[in-house]
Short mmCIF file of C-alpha atoms in Angstrom, two decimals:
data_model
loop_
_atom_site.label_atom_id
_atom_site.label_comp_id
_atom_site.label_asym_id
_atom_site.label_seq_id
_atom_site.Cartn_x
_atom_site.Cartn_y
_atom_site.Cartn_z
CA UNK A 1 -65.59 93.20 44.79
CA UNK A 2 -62.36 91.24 44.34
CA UNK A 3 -60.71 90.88 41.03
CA UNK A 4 -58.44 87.88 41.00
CA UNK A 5 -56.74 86.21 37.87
CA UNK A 6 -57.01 82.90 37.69
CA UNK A 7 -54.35 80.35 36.50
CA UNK A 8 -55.48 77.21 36.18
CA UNK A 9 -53.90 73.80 35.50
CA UNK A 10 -50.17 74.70 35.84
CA UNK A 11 -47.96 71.60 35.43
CA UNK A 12 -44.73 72.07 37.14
CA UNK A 13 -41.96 69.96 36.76
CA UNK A 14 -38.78 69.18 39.54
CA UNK A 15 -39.90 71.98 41.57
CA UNK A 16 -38.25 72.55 45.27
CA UNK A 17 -39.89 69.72 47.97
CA UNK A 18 -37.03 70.90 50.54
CA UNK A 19 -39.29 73.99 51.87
CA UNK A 20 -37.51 74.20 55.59
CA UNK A 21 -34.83 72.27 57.04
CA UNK A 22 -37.56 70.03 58.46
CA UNK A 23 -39.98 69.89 56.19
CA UNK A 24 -40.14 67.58 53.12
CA UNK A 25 -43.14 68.12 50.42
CA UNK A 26 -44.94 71.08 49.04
CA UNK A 27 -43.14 73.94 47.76
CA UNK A 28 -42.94 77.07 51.03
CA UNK A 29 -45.49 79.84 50.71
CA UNK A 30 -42.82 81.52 50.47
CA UNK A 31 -41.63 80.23 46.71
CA UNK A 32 -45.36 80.44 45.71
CA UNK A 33 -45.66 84.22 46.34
CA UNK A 34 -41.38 84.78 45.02
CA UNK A 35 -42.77 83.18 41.76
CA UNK A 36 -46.28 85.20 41.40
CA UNK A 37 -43.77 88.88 42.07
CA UNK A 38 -41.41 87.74 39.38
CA UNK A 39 -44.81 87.41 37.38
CA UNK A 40 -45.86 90.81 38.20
CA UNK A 41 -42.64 92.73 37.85
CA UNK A 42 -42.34 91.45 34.25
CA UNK A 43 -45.89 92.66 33.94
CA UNK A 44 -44.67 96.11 35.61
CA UNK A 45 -41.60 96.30 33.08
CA UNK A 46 -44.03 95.52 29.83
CA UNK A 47 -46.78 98.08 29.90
CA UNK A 48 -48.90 97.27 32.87
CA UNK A 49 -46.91 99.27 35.26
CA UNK A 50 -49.62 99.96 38.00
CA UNK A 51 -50.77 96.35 38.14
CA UNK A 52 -50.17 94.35 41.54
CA UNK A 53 -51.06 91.25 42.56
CA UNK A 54 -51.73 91.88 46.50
CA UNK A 55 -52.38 87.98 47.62
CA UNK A 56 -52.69 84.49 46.08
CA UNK A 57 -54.18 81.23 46.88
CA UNK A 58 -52.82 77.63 46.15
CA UNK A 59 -54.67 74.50 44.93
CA UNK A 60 -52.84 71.70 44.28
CA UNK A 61 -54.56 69.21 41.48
CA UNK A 62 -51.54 66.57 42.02
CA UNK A 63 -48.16 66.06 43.46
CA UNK A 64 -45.38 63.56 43.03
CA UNK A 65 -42.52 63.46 45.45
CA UNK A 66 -39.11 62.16 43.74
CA UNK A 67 -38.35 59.21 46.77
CA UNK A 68 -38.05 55.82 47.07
CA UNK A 69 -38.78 53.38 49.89
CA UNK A 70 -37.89 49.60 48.72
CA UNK A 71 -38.94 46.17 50.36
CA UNK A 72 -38.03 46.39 53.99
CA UNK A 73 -37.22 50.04 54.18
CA UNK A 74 -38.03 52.16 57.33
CA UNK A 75 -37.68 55.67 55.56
CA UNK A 76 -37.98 56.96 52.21
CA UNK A 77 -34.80 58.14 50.49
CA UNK A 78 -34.92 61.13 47.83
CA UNK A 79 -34.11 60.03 44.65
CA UNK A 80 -31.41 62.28 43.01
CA UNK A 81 -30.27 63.48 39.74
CA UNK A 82 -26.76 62.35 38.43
CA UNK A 83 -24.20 64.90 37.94
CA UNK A 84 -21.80 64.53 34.87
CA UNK A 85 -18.94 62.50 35.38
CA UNK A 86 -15.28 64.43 36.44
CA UNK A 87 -12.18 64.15 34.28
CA UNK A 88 -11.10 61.42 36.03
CA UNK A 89 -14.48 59.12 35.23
CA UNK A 90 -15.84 59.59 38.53
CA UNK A 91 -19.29 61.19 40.11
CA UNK A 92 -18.55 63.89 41.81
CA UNK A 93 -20.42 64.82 45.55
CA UNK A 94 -23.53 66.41 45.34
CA UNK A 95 -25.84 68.31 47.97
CA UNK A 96 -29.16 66.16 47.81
CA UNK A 97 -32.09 67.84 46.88
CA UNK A 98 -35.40 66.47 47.31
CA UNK A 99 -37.99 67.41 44.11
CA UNK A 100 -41.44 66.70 43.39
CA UNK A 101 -43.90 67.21 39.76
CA UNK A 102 -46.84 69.13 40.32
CA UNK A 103 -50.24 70.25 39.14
CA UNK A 104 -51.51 73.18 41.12
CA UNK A 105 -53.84 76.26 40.63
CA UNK A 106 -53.16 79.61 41.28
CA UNK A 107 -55.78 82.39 42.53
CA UNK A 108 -54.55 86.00 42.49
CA UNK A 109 -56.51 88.82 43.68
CA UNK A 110 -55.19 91.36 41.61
CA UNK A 111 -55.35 95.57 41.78
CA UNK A 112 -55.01 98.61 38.94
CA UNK A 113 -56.18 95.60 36.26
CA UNK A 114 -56.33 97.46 32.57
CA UNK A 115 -59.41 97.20 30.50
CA UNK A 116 -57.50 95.62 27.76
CA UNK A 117 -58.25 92.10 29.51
CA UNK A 118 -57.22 90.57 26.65
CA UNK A 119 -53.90 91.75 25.75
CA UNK A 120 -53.13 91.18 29.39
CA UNK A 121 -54.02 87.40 29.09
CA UNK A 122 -51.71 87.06 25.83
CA UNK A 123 -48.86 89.02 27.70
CA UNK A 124 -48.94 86.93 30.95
CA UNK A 125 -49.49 83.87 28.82
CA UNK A 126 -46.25 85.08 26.91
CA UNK A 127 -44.32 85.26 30.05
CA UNK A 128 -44.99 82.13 31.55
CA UNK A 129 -44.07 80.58 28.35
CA UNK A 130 -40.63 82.61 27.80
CA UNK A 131 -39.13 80.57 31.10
CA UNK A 132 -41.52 81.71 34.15
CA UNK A 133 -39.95 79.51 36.97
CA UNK A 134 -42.24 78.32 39.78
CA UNK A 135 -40.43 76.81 43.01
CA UNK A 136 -37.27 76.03 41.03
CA UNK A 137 -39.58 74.04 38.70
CA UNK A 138 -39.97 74.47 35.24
CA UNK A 139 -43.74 74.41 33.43
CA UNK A 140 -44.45 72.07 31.25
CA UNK A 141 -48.07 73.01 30.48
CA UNK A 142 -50.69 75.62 31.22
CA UNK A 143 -54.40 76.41 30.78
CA UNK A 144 -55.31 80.31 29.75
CA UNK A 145 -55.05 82.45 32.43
CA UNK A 146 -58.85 83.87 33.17
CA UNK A 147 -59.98 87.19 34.81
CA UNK A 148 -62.98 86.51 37.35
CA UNK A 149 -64.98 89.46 39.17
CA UNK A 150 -66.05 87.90 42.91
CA UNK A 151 -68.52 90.43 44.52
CA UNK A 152 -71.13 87.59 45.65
CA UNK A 153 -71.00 83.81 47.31
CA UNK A 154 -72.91 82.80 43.21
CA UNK A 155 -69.13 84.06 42.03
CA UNK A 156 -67.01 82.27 44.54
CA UNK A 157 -68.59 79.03 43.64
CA UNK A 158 -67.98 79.47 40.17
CA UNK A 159 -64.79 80.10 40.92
CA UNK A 160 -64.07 77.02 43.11
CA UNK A 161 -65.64 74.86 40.74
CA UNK A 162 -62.75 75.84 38.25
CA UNK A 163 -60.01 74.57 40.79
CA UNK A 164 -62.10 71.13 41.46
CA UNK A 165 -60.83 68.71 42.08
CA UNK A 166 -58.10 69.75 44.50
CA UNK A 167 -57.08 70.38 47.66
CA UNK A 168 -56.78 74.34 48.90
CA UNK A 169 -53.79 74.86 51.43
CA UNK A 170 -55.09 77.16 54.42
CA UNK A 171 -53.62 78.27 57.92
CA UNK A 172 -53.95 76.40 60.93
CA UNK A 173 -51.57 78.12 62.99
CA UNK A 174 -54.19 78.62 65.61
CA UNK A 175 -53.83 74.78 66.43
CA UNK A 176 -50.02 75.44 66.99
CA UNK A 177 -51.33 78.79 69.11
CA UNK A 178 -53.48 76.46 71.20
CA UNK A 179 -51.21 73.79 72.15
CA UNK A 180 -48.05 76.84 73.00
CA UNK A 181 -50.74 78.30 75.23
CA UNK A 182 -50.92 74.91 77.00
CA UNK A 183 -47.74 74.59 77.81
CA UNK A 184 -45.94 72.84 74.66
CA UNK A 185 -42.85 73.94 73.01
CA UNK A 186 -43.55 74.80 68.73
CA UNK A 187 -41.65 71.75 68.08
CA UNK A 188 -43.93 69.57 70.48
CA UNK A 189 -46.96 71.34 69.36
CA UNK A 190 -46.11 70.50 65.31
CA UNK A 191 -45.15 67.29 65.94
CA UNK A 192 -48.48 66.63 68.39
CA UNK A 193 -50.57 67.09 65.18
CA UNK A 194 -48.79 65.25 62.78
CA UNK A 195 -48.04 62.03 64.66
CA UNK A 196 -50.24 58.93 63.94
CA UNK A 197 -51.17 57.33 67.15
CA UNK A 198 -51.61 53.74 66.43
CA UNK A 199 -53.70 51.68 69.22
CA UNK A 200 -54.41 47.79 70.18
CA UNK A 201 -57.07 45.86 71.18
CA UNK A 202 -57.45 42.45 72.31
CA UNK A 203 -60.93 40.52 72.20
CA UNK A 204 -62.09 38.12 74.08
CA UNK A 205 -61.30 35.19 71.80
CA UNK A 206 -57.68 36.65 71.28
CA UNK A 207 -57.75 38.44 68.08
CA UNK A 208 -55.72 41.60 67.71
CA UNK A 209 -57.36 45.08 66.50
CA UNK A 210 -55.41 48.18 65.45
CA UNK A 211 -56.78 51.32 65.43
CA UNK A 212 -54.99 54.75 64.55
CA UNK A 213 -56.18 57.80 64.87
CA UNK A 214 -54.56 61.34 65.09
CA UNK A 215 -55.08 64.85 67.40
CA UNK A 216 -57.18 66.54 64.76
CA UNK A 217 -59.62 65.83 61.96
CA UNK A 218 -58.71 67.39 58.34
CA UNK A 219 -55.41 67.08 55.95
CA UNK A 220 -53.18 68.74 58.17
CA UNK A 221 -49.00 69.08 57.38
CA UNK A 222 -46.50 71.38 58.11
CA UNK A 223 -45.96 74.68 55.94
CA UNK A 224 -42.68 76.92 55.76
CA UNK A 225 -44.22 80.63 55.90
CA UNK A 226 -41.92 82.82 56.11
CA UNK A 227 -38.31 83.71 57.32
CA UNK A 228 -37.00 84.72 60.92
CA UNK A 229 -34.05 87.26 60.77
CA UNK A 230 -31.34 86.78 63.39
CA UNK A 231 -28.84 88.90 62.45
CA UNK A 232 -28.72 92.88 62.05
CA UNK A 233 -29.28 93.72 58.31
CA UNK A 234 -25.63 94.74 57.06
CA UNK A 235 -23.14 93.77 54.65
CA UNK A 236 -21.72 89.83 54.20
CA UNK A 237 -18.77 89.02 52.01
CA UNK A 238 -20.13 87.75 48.31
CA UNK A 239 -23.58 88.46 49.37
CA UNK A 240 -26.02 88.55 45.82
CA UNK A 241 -27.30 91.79 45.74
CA UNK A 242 -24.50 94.90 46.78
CA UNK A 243 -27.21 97.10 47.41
CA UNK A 244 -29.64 95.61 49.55
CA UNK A 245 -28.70 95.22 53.15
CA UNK A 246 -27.96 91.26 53.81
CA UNK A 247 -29.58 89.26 56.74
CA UNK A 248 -29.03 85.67 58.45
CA UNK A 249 -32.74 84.06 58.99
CA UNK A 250 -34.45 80.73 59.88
CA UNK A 251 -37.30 79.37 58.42
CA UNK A 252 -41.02 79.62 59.91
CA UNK A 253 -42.31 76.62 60.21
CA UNK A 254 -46.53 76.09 61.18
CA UNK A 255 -49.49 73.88 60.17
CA UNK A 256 -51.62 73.97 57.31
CA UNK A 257 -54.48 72.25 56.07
CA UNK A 258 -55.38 70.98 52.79
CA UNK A 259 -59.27 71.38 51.99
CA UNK A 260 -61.36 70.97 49.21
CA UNK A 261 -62.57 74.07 47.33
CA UNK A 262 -65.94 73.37 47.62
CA UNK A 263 -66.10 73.52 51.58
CA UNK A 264 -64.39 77.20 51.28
CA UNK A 265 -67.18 79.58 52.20
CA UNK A 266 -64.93 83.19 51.87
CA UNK A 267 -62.26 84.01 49.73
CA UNK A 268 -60.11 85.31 52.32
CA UNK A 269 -59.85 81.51 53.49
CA UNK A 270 -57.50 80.33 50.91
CA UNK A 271 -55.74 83.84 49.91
CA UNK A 272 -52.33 84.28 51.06
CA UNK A 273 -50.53 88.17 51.88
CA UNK A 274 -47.04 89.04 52.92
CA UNK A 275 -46.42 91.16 56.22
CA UNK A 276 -43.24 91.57 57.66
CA UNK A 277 -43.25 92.42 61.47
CA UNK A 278 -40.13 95.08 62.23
CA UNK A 279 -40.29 94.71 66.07
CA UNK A 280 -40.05 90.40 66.17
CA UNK A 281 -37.51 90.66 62.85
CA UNK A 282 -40.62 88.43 60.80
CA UNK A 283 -40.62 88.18 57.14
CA UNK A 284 -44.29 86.59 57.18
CA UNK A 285 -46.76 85.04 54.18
CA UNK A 286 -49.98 84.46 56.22
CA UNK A 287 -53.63 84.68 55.98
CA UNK A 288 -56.09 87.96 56.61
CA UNK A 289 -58.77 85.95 58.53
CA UNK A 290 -56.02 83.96 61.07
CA UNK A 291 -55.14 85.57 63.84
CA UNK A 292 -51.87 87.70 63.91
CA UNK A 293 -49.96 86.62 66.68
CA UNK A 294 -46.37 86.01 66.34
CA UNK A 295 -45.31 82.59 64.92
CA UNK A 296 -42.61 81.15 66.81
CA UNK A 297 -39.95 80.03 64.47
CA UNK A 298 -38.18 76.73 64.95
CA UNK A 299 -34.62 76.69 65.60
CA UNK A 300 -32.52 76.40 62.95
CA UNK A 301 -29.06 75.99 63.86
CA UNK A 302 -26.22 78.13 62.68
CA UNK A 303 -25.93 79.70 59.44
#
């Protein structure tokens, strides 16, 4: 039996849409699960101090990228916030930083839960209220967290009927593993699945047909998961914390799939754990179910 905590219907406003140096959209796995341990260590610090949240799962209700794309545009260009003007009346430079609004779900199996259910919805209600930050992004609204027991499939459809409608964000890495295997490098493999190949036609009495059509069937876009550490851990000048070792890393980049909850036949399919992999230097956020071979990361330049 799998206790999970359900919190439904957060509304998340200017959260991070920059999840990898190539990747433009929803928020990395990675912010998902930093957001759900800041959750838990307030928990930790305010009476609950054996309870852990071991894995989560994401459903997103609705999502609004901040871009733009006017009449005759190729690309879309992020829209940006407007810094203050400098002393001398003038706006200073600014790092772009692509944002999006969202409405997502969140499904944590949880462990060491106290029988005070109750008092452990107000408290986690009381936290996410007193400035809980999710992807950068601050929330605007929430529904009452809910405690559900899953032990058969009568309980996992209840449950996915709470997160309907939406779209669940699973693994597909084993489409990435299948095309490396073939002979493609990760960034021909990624790109392979997420290009639309548009086709013509011409009839007999000259009219034109378009077709398009891409590799694979399903919602399928390109998820950060995890970090890639190329350095030695060590010290760096002005590095954040003085007392954990420091460590230069790249982004892990690999598909995903949005489905809907109601085609999700196990829990595991949707629920997310961190692993990280001492002999490839992986920091990973991946699912039980998908296989374990190593993702290879995409390049990311110096840094």
């Amino acid at each position: 039996m799998k206790q999970m905590l359900l919190l439904p219907k957060i509304s998340i406003h200017n959260a991070n849409a920059l999840s990898s140096p190539y990747t433009i959209g929803f928020p990395a796995m990675t912010a998902w699960f930093g957001a759900v341990h800041a959750l838990q260590r307030r928990m930790n610090q305010t009476g609950n101090p054996e309870l852990l949240f071991n894995s989560i799962g994401v459903v997103c209700h609705a999502i609004t990228l901040h871009t733009h794309r006017g009449r005759g545009d190729y690309v879309h260009s992020i829209v940006g916030t407007g810094n203050p003007l400098d002393k001398n009346g003038e706006r200073p430079s600014f790092i772009e930083e692509a944002r999006c609004d969202l409405n997502v779900s969140l499904i944590v199996e949880c462990e060491n839960l106290p029988l005070d259910r109750e008092a452990l919805r107000a408290s986690l209600s009381g936290h996410i209220n007193a400035g809980w930050k999710v992807a950068g992004g601050d929330i605007l609204a929430f529904s009452q967290p809910e405690f559900i027991a899953v032990d058969e499939i009568k309980a996992l459809r209840s449950l996915m009927r709470r997160v309907m409608p939406g779209y669940a964000l699973i693994e597909r890495r084993d489409l990435m593993i299948d095309a490396m295997q073939n002979g493609a490098d990760a960034i021909d493999a990624l790109l392979d699945y997420l290009k639309v190949a548009y086709r013509s036609e011409i009839a007999d009495d000259g009219t034109v047909e378009w077709t398009a059509k891409r590799k694979s069937g399903g919602w399928i876009v390109p998820i950060a998961t995890g970090f890639h550490g190329v350095s030695e851990p060590g010290r760096a000048e002005n590095q954040r914390d003085p007392d954990t070792p420091h460590r230069f890393a790249e982004s892990l980049v690999t598909l995903g799939e949005f489905r809907m909850p109601y085609r999700i036949l196990n829990l595991d399919e949707i629920l997310w754990r961190s692993r990280y992999d001492a002999e490839n230097h992986l920091y990973l956020i991946e699912q039980n179910h998908r296989s374990r071979s190593p993702l290879s990361p995409l390049p990311a330049g110096e840094g």
